[in-house]
PDB file of C-alpha atoms and ligand atoms in Angstrom:
ATOM      1  CA  MET A   1      85.679  99.537  79.371  1.00 54.00           C
ATOM      2  CA  PRO A   2      82.234  98.675  78.451  1.00 63.00           C
ATOM      3  CA  HIS A   3      79.853  99.187  81.222  1.00 78.00           C
ATOM      4  CA  ARG A   4      77.829  96.232  82.849  1.00 89.00           C
ATOM      5  CA  PRO A   5      74.279  96.273  81.782  1.00 94.00           C
ATOM      6  CA  TYR A   6      71.651  97.671  84.331  1.00 96.00           C
ATOM      7  CA  VAL A   7      68.332  98.812  84.835  1.00 97.00           C
ATOM      8  CA  ILE A   8      66.804 101.390  87.220  1.00 98.00           C
ATOM      9  CA  ASP A   9      64.260 100.772  89.665  1.00 98.00           C
ATOM     10  CA  GLN A  10      62.256 103.797  90.720  1.00 98.00           C
ATOM     11  CA  MET A  11      62.924 104.386  94.268  1.00 98.00           C
ATOM     12  CA  ILE A  12      61.486 107.977  95.065  1.00 98.00           C
ATOM     13  CA  SER A  13      59.199 109.650  92.734  1.00 98.00           C
ATOM     14  CA  ALA A  14      59.410 112.996  91.197  1.00 98.00           C
ATOM     15  CA  LYS A  15      56.368 113.718  93.155  1.00 98.00           C
ATOM     16  CA  ALA A  16      57.590 112.932  96.535  1.00 98.00           C
ATOM     17  CA  ILE A  17      60.869 114.526  95.813  1.00 98.00           C
ATOM     18  CA  ALA A  18      58.940 118.092  95.062  1.00 98.00           C
ATOM     19  CA  ALA A  19      57.050 117.611  98.183  1.00 98.00           C
ATOM     20  CA  ARG A  20      60.034 117.122 100.338  1.00 98.00           C
ATOM     21  CA  VAL A  21      61.906 119.717  98.598  1.00 98.00           C
ATOM     22  CA  GLU A  22      59.189 122.202  99.518  1.00 98.00           C
ATOM     23  CA  ALA A  23      58.913 120.997 103.216  1.00 98.00           C
ATOM     24  CA  LEU A  24      62.852 121.677 103.229  1.00 98.00           C
ATOM     25  CA  ALA A  25      63.118 124.766 101.890  1.00 98.00           C
ATOM     26  CA  ARG A  26      60.150 125.909 104.359  1.00 98.00           C
ATOM     27  CA  GLU A  27      62.365 124.738 107.409  1.00 98.00           C
ATOM     28  CA  ILE A  28      65.078 126.689 105.710  1.00 98.00           C
ATOM     29  CA  THR A  29      63.404 129.864 105.209  1.00 97.00           C
ATOM     30  CA  THR A  30      62.098 129.930 108.639  1.00 97.00           C
ATOM     31  CA  HIS A  31      65.726 128.955 110.224  1.00 97.00           C
ATOM     32  CA  TYR A  32      67.226 131.879 108.257  1.00 96.00           C
ATOM     33  CA  ALA A  33      64.379 134.393 108.441  1.00 94.00           C
ATOM     34  CA  ASP A  34      66.729 137.285 110.075  1.00 91.00           C
ATOM     35  CA  CYS A  35      69.612 136.616 107.597  1.00 91.00           C
ATOM     36  CA  ASP A  36      69.661 139.355 104.717  1.00 88.00           C
ATOM     37  CA  LYS A  37      71.582 137.114 102.296  1.00 92.00           C
ATOM     38  CA  LEU A  38      72.166 133.467 102.436  1.00 97.00           C
ATOM     39  CA  VAL A  39      74.874 131.971 100.482  1.00 98.00           C
ATOM     40  CA  VAL A  40      73.776 128.490  99.160  1.00 98.00           C
ATOM     41  CA  VAL A  41      76.751 126.719  98.024  1.00 98.00           C
ATOM     42  CA  GLY A  42      75.832 123.569  95.485  1.00 98.00           C
ATOM     43  CA  LEU A  43      78.184 120.797  95.462  1.00 98.00           C
ATOM     44  CA  LEU A  44      78.964 120.048  91.940  1.00 97.00           C
ATOM     45  CA  ARG A  45      77.911 118.060  90.289  1.00 96.00           C
ATOM     46  CA  GLY A  46      75.319 115.984  91.824  1.00 97.00           C
ATOM     47  CA  SER A  47      73.401 118.591  93.660  1.00 98.00           C
ATOM     48  CA  PHE A  48      72.747 120.811  90.426  1.00 98.00           C
ATOM     49  CA  VAL A  49      69.031 119.694  90.143  1.00 98.00           C
ATOM     50  CA  PHE A  50      68.192 119.841  93.881  1.00 98.00           C
ATOM     51  CA  ILE A  51      69.753 123.080  94.272  1.00 98.00           C
ATOM     52  CA  ALA A  52      67.990 124.476  91.334  1.00 98.00           C
ATOM     53  CA  ASP A  53      64.491 123.343  93.024  1.00 98.00           C
ATOM     54  CA  LEU A  54      65.255 124.111  96.537  1.00 98.00           C
ATOM     55  CA  VAL A  55      66.327 127.866  95.767  1.00 98.00           C
ATOM     56  CA  ARG A  56      63.351 128.449  93.938  1.00 98.00           C
ATOM     57  CA  GLU A  57      61.367 127.408  97.129  1.00 98.00           C
ATOM     58  CA  ILE A  58      63.477 129.295  99.620  1.00 97.00           C
ATOM     59  CA  HIS A  59      61.617 132.768  99.963  1.00 95.00           C
ATOM     60  CA  LEU A  60      64.565 134.852 101.075  1.00 96.00           C
ATOM     61  CA  PRO A  61      67.293 136.737  99.336  1.00 96.00           C
ATOM     62  CA  VAL A  62      69.880 134.119  98.439  1.00 97.00           C
ATOM     63  CA  GLU A  63      73.332 133.848  96.571  1.00 98.00           C
ATOM     64  CA  VAL A  64      74.116 130.995  94.877  1.00 98.00           C
ATOM     65  CA  ASP A  65      77.723 129.470  94.646  1.00 98.00           C
ATOM     66  CA  PHE A  66      79.201 126.421  93.700  1.00 98.00           C
ATOM     67  CA  LEU A  67      82.303 124.129  94.912  1.00 98.00           C
ATOM     68  CA  GLU A  68      83.273 120.906  93.229  1.00 97.00           C
ATOM     69  CA  ALA A  69      84.919 118.287  95.185  1.00 93.00           C
ATOM     70  CA  SER A  70      85.860 114.874  94.098  1.00 85.00           C
ATOM     71  CA  SER A  71      86.362 111.840  96.067  1.00 72.00           C
ATOM     72  CA  TYR A  72      85.130 109.152  93.686  1.00 59.00           C
ATOM     73  CA  GLY A  73      88.172 106.759  92.646  1.00 62.00           C
ATOM     74  CA  ASP A  74      85.986 104.910  90.208  1.00 67.00           C
ATOM     75  CA  ALA A  75      82.198 104.908  89.538  1.00 65.00           C
ATOM     76  CA  MET A  76      80.945 103.203  92.451  1.00 74.00           C
ATOM     77  CA  HIS A  77      83.485 103.426  95.453  1.00 72.00           C
ATOM     78  CA  SER A  78      84.676 106.477  97.249  1.00 69.00           C
ATOM     79  CA  SER A  79      88.799 107.008  97.045  1.00 70.00           C
ATOM     80  CA  ARG A  80      88.407 108.726 100.726  1.00 78.00           C
ATOM     81  CA  GLU A  81      90.773 111.291  99.449  1.00 82.00           C
ATOM     82  CA  VAL A  82      88.849 114.543  98.731  1.00 89.00           C
ATOM     83  CA  LYS A  83      89.933 116.937  96.200  1.00 91.00           C
ATOM     84  CA  ILE A  84      88.839 120.500  95.536  1.00 94.00           C
ATOM     85  CA  LEU A  85      88.303 120.582  91.795  1.00 95.00           C
ATOM     86  CA  LYS A  86      86.687 124.188  91.694  1.00 97.00           C
ATOM     87  CA  ASP A  87      86.510 126.562  94.653  1.00 97.00           C
ATOM     88  CA  LEU A  88      83.910 129.229  95.555  1.00 98.00           C
ATOM     89  CA  ARG A  89      83.922 132.301  93.719  1.00 97.00           C
ATOM     90  CA  GLY A  90      82.664 134.401  96.620  1.00 95.00           C
ATOM     91  CA  GLU A  91      83.812 135.193 100.363  1.00 97.00           C
ATOM     92  CA  ILE A  92      81.913 133.553 102.910  1.00 98.00           C
ATOM     93  CA  ALA A  93      83.775 135.008 106.102  1.00 97.00           C
ATOM     94  CA  GLY A  94      81.032 136.305 108.485  1.00 97.00           C
ATOM     95  CA  ARG A  95      78.236 135.058 106.191  1.00 97.00           C
ATOM     96  CA  ASP A  96      75.465 132.565 106.511  1.00 97.00           C
ATOM     97  CA  VAL A  97      76.174 129.448 104.461  1.00 98.00           C
ATOM     98  CA  LEU A  98      74.066 126.761 103.533  1.00 98.00           C
ATOM     99  CA  VAL A  99      75.828 123.707 101.741  1.00 98.00           C
ATOM    100  CA  VAL A 100      73.684 121.749  99.641  1.00 98.00           C
ATOM    101  CA  GLU A 101      74.728 118.192  99.073  1.00 98.00           C
ATOM    102  CA  ASP A 102      73.319 115.181  96.901  1.00 98.00           C
ATOM    103  CA  ILE A 103      74.125 112.051  99.118  1.00 97.00           C
ATOM    104  CA  VAL A 104      75.877 111.760 102.382  1.00 97.00           C
ATOM    105  CA  ASP A 105      77.592 107.968 101.940  1.00 95.00           C
ATOM    106  CA  THR A 106      80.710 107.479 103.732  1.00 94.00           C
ATOM    107  CA  GLY A 107      80.710 111.167 104.768  1.00 95.00           C
ATOM    108  CA  PHE A 108      84.178 111.832 103.587  1.00 94.00           C
ATOM    109  CA  THR A 109      83.315 114.539 101.040  1.00 94.00           C
ATOM    110  CA  LEU A 110      80.939 116.455 103.487  1.00 96.00           C
ATOM    111  CA  HIS A 111      83.326 116.193 106.324  1.00 96.00           C
ATOM    112  CA  HIS A 112      86.463 117.601 104.173  1.00 95.00           C
ATOM    113  CA  VAL A 113      83.963 120.502 102.698  1.00 97.00           C
ATOM    114  CA  VAL A 114      82.693 121.533 105.877  1.00 97.00           C
ATOM    115  CA  LYS A 115      86.008 121.680 107.252  1.00 96.00           C
ATOM    116  CA  LEU A 116      87.458 123.725 104.652  1.00 97.00           C
ATOM    117  CA  LEU A 117      84.472 126.105 104.584  1.00 98.00           C
ATOM    118  CA  LYS A 118      84.291 126.485 108.518  1.00 98.00           C
ATOM    119  CA  SER A 119      88.110 127.478 108.292  1.00 98.00           C
ATOM    120  CA  ARG A 120      87.002 130.615 106.309  1.00 98.00           C
ATOM    121  CA  GLU A 121      85.063 131.739 109.305  1.00 98.00           C
ATOM    122  CA  PRO A 122      81.302 131.939 108.181  1.00 98.00           C
ATOM    123  CA  ALA A 123      78.826 133.359 110.601  1.00 97.00           C
ATOM    124  CA  ARG A 124      76.598 129.950 110.614  1.00 96.00           C
ATOM    125  CA  LEU A 125      77.281 127.142 108.640  1.00 98.00           C
ATOM    126  CA  GLU A 126      74.598 124.347 107.933  1.00 98.00           C
ATOM    127  CA  VAL A 127      74.053 121.477 105.384  1.00 98.00           C
ATOM    128  CA  CYS A 128      71.077 120.156 103.392  1.00 98.00           C
ATOM    129  CA  ALA A 129      71.622 116.916 101.844  1.00 98.00           C
ATOM    130  CA  LEU A 130      68.961 115.309  99.691  1.00 98.00           C
ATOM    131  CA  LEU A 131      69.775 111.996 100.430  1.00 98.00           C
ATOM    132  CA  ASP A 132      71.583 110.154 103.273  1.00 98.00           C
ATOM    133  CA  LYS A 133      72.834 106.412 103.351  1.00 98.00           C
ATOM    134  CA  PRO A 134      73.281 106.152 107.432  1.00 97.00           C
ATOM    135  CA  SER A 135      74.428 102.563 107.269  1.00 96.00           C
ATOM    136  CA  ARG A 136      77.531 103.434 104.853  1.00 94.00           C
ATOM    137  CA  ARG A 137      78.793 106.275 107.387  1.00 95.00           C
ATOM    138  CA  GLU A 138      82.554 106.113 108.149  1.00 95.00           C
ATOM    139  CA  VAL A 139      83.090 109.646 109.452  1.00 94.00           C
ATOM    140  CA  PRO A 140      80.738 110.929 112.148  1.00 94.00           C
ATOM    141  CA  ILE A 141      78.891 113.655 110.192  1.00 95.00           C
ATOM    142  CA  LYS A 142      75.018 114.445 109.789  1.00 94.00           C
ATOM    143  CA  ALA A 143      73.367 117.112 107.750  1.00 97.00           C
ATOM    144  CA  THR A 144      71.121 119.775 109.392  1.00 98.00           C
ATOM    145  CA  TRP A 145      68.399 118.801 107.015  1.00 98.00           C
ATOM    146  CA  THR A 146      68.033 115.522 105.200  1.00 98.00           C
ATOM    147  CA  GLY A 147      65.398 114.962 102.431  1.00 98.00           C
ATOM    148  CA  PHE A 148      65.268 110.998 102.614  1.00 98.00           C
ATOM    149  CA  GLU A 149      67.213 108.455 104.702  1.00 98.00           C
ATOM    150  CA  ILE A 150      67.847 105.489 102.151  1.00 98.00           C
ATOM    151  CA  PRO A 151      69.045 102.113 102.414  1.00 97.00           C
ATOM    152  CA  ASP A 152      72.622 101.002 101.147  1.00 97.00           C
ATOM    153  CA  GLU A 153      71.744 101.055  97.279  1.00 97.00           C
ATOM    154  CA  PHE A 154      73.515 102.888  94.544  1.00 97.00           C
ATOM    155  CA  VAL A 155      70.952 105.449  93.305  1.00 98.00           C
ATOM    156  CA  VAL A 156      70.867 107.547  90.364  1.00 98.00           C
ATOM    157  CA  GLY A 157      68.621 110.408  88.858  1.00 98.00           C
ATOM    158  CA  TYR A 158      67.733 114.036  89.911  1.00 98.00           C
ATOM    159  CA  GLY A 159      71.066 114.967  89.309  1.00 98.00           C
ATOM    160  CA  ILE A 160      72.887 111.961  90.689  1.00 98.00           C
ATOM    161  CA  ASP A 161      74.970 109.987  88.232  1.00 97.00           C
ATOM    162  CA  PHE A 162      76.362 106.311  87.562  1.00 96.00           C
ATOM    163  CA  ALA A 163      79.630 107.088  85.851  1.00 94.00           C
ATOM    164  CA  GLN A 164      77.994 110.327  84.437  1.00 94.00           C
ATOM    165  CA  ARG A 165      74.961 108.694  83.044  1.00 96.00           C
ATOM    166  CA  ASN A 166      71.272 109.074  84.462  1.00 98.00           C
ATOM    167  CA  ARG A 167      71.549 112.884  85.910  1.00 98.00           C
ATOM    168  CA  ASN A 168      68.517 113.854  83.934  1.00 98.00           C
ATOM    169  CA  LEU A 169      66.097 111.291  85.174  1.00 98.00           C
ATOM    170  CA  PRO A 170      63.327 113.250  87.183  1.00 98.00           C
ATOM    171  CA  TYR A 171      63.006 110.660  89.870  1.00 98.00           C
ATOM    172  CA  ILE A 172      65.340 108.799  92.000  1.00 98.00           C
ATOM    173  CA  GLY A 173      65.971 104.974  91.130  1.00 98.00           C
ATOM    174  CA  LYS A 174      68.304 102.422  92.216  1.00 98.00           C
ATOM    175  CA  VAL A 175      70.570 100.378  90.022  1.00 97.00           C
ATOM    176  CA  ARG A 176      70.069  96.747  89.466  1.00 96.00           C
ATOM    177  CA  PHE A 177      72.618  95.001  87.354  1.00 95.00           C
ATOM    178  CA  THR A 178      71.012  92.319  84.963  1.00 96.00           C
ATOM    179  CA  ASP A 179      74.207  90.201  84.778  1.00 90.00           C
ATOM    180  CA  GLU A 180      74.335  89.402  88.420  1.00 75.00           C
ATOM    181  CA  GLY A 181      75.181  85.774  88.654  1.00 67.00           C
ATOM    182  CA  ALA A 182      76.832  85.727  85.283  1.00 59.00           C
ATOM    183  CA  ALA A 183      80.381  84.670  84.784  1.00 51.00           C
TER     184      ALA A 183
HETATM  185  P1  IMP B   1      81.058 110.126 100.540  1.00 69.48           P
HETATM  186  O1  IMP B   1      82.313 111.011 100.615  1.00 69.48           O
HETATM  187  O2  IMP B   1      81.476 108.853 100.582  1.00 69.48           O
HETATM  188  O3  IMP B   1      80.168 110.597 101.689  1.00 69.48           O
HETATM  189  O4  IMP B   1      80.555 110.208  98.944  1.00 69.48           O
HETATM  190  C1  IMP B   1      79.504 111.252  98.716  1.00 69.48           C
HETATM  191  C2  IMP B   1      79.491 111.516  97.423  1.00 69.48           C
HETATM  192  O5  IMP B   1      79.520 110.300  96.612  1.00 69.48           O
HETATM  193  C3  IMP B   1      78.067 112.162  96.767  1.00 69.48           C
HETATM  194  O6  IMP B   1      78.072 113.515  96.765  1.00 69.48           O
HETATM  195  C4  IMP B   1      77.692 111.380  95.491  1.00 69.48           C
HETATM  196  O7  IMP B   1      78.355 112.193  94.541  1.00 69.48           O
HETATM  197  C5  IMP B   1      78.813 110.082  95.653  1.00 69.48           C
HETATM  198  N1  IMP B   1      77.902 108.935  95.827  1.00 69.48           N
HETATM  199  C6  IMP B   1      77.471 108.437  96.770  1.00 69.48           C
HETATM  200  N2  IMP B   1      76.530 107.497  96.971  1.00 69.48           N
HETATM  201  C7  IMP B   1      76.167 107.520  95.676  1.00 69.48           C
HETATM  202  C8  IMP B   1      75.246 106.834  94.838  1.00 69.48           C
HETATM  203  O8  IMP B   1      74.331 105.806  95.427  1.00 69.48           O
HETATM  204  N3  IMP B   1      75.077 107.300  93.428  1.00 69.48           N
HETATM  205  C9  IMP B   1      75.848 108.117  92.834  1.00 69.48           C
HETATM  206  N4  IMP B   1      76.769 109.078  93.629  1.00 69.48           N
HETATM  207  C10 IMP B   1      76.836 108.502  94.899  1.00 69.48           C
HETATM  208 MG1   MG B   2      78.436 114.674  95.255  1.00 69.48          MG
END
């Protein structure tokens, strides 16, 4: 199916993201100061840029692992059914775990992932989400650390896609369809 034409309006600049990522990493470094090796779990694919920047500002020994969960039935709407497409490589029992997510939208993905990882009995499990759309929440869940709260807009960039496009934008922008109102 050919895609609808759209433009991207910048919402959060690369500079604002960098400043916020540094502040989040500072809080995380303080929180885990007594931890000998933190397991940072990136949720693929949307968190790959965020986790790369975040771990380089966390001044603690870290191990990086990835988990891929899929909830998207189509490009813009959650299917509410979360599937694990790729599991962690490492064990997390008794470990300190930080889950890194790109966006918390309805909350289904994070709820499912947190439940799954907690069943493996980590010592502590916290979540750092770059973006949060609180007005869209259907499952009551909140990240320990949130980069930015945003309104109900579909966003792309800094790792986040629209039908696998625009992940490589250095900023976060909102998708605006240019055929709105057309038949
Ligand atoms: P949830 O399960 O509805 O909370 O969906 C979370 C996932 O949906 C995020 O990890 C993203 O991958 C995706 N998602 C939610 N909102 C957006 C958006 O505005 N742009 C791109 N992906 C999104
Ligand atoms: Mg995601």
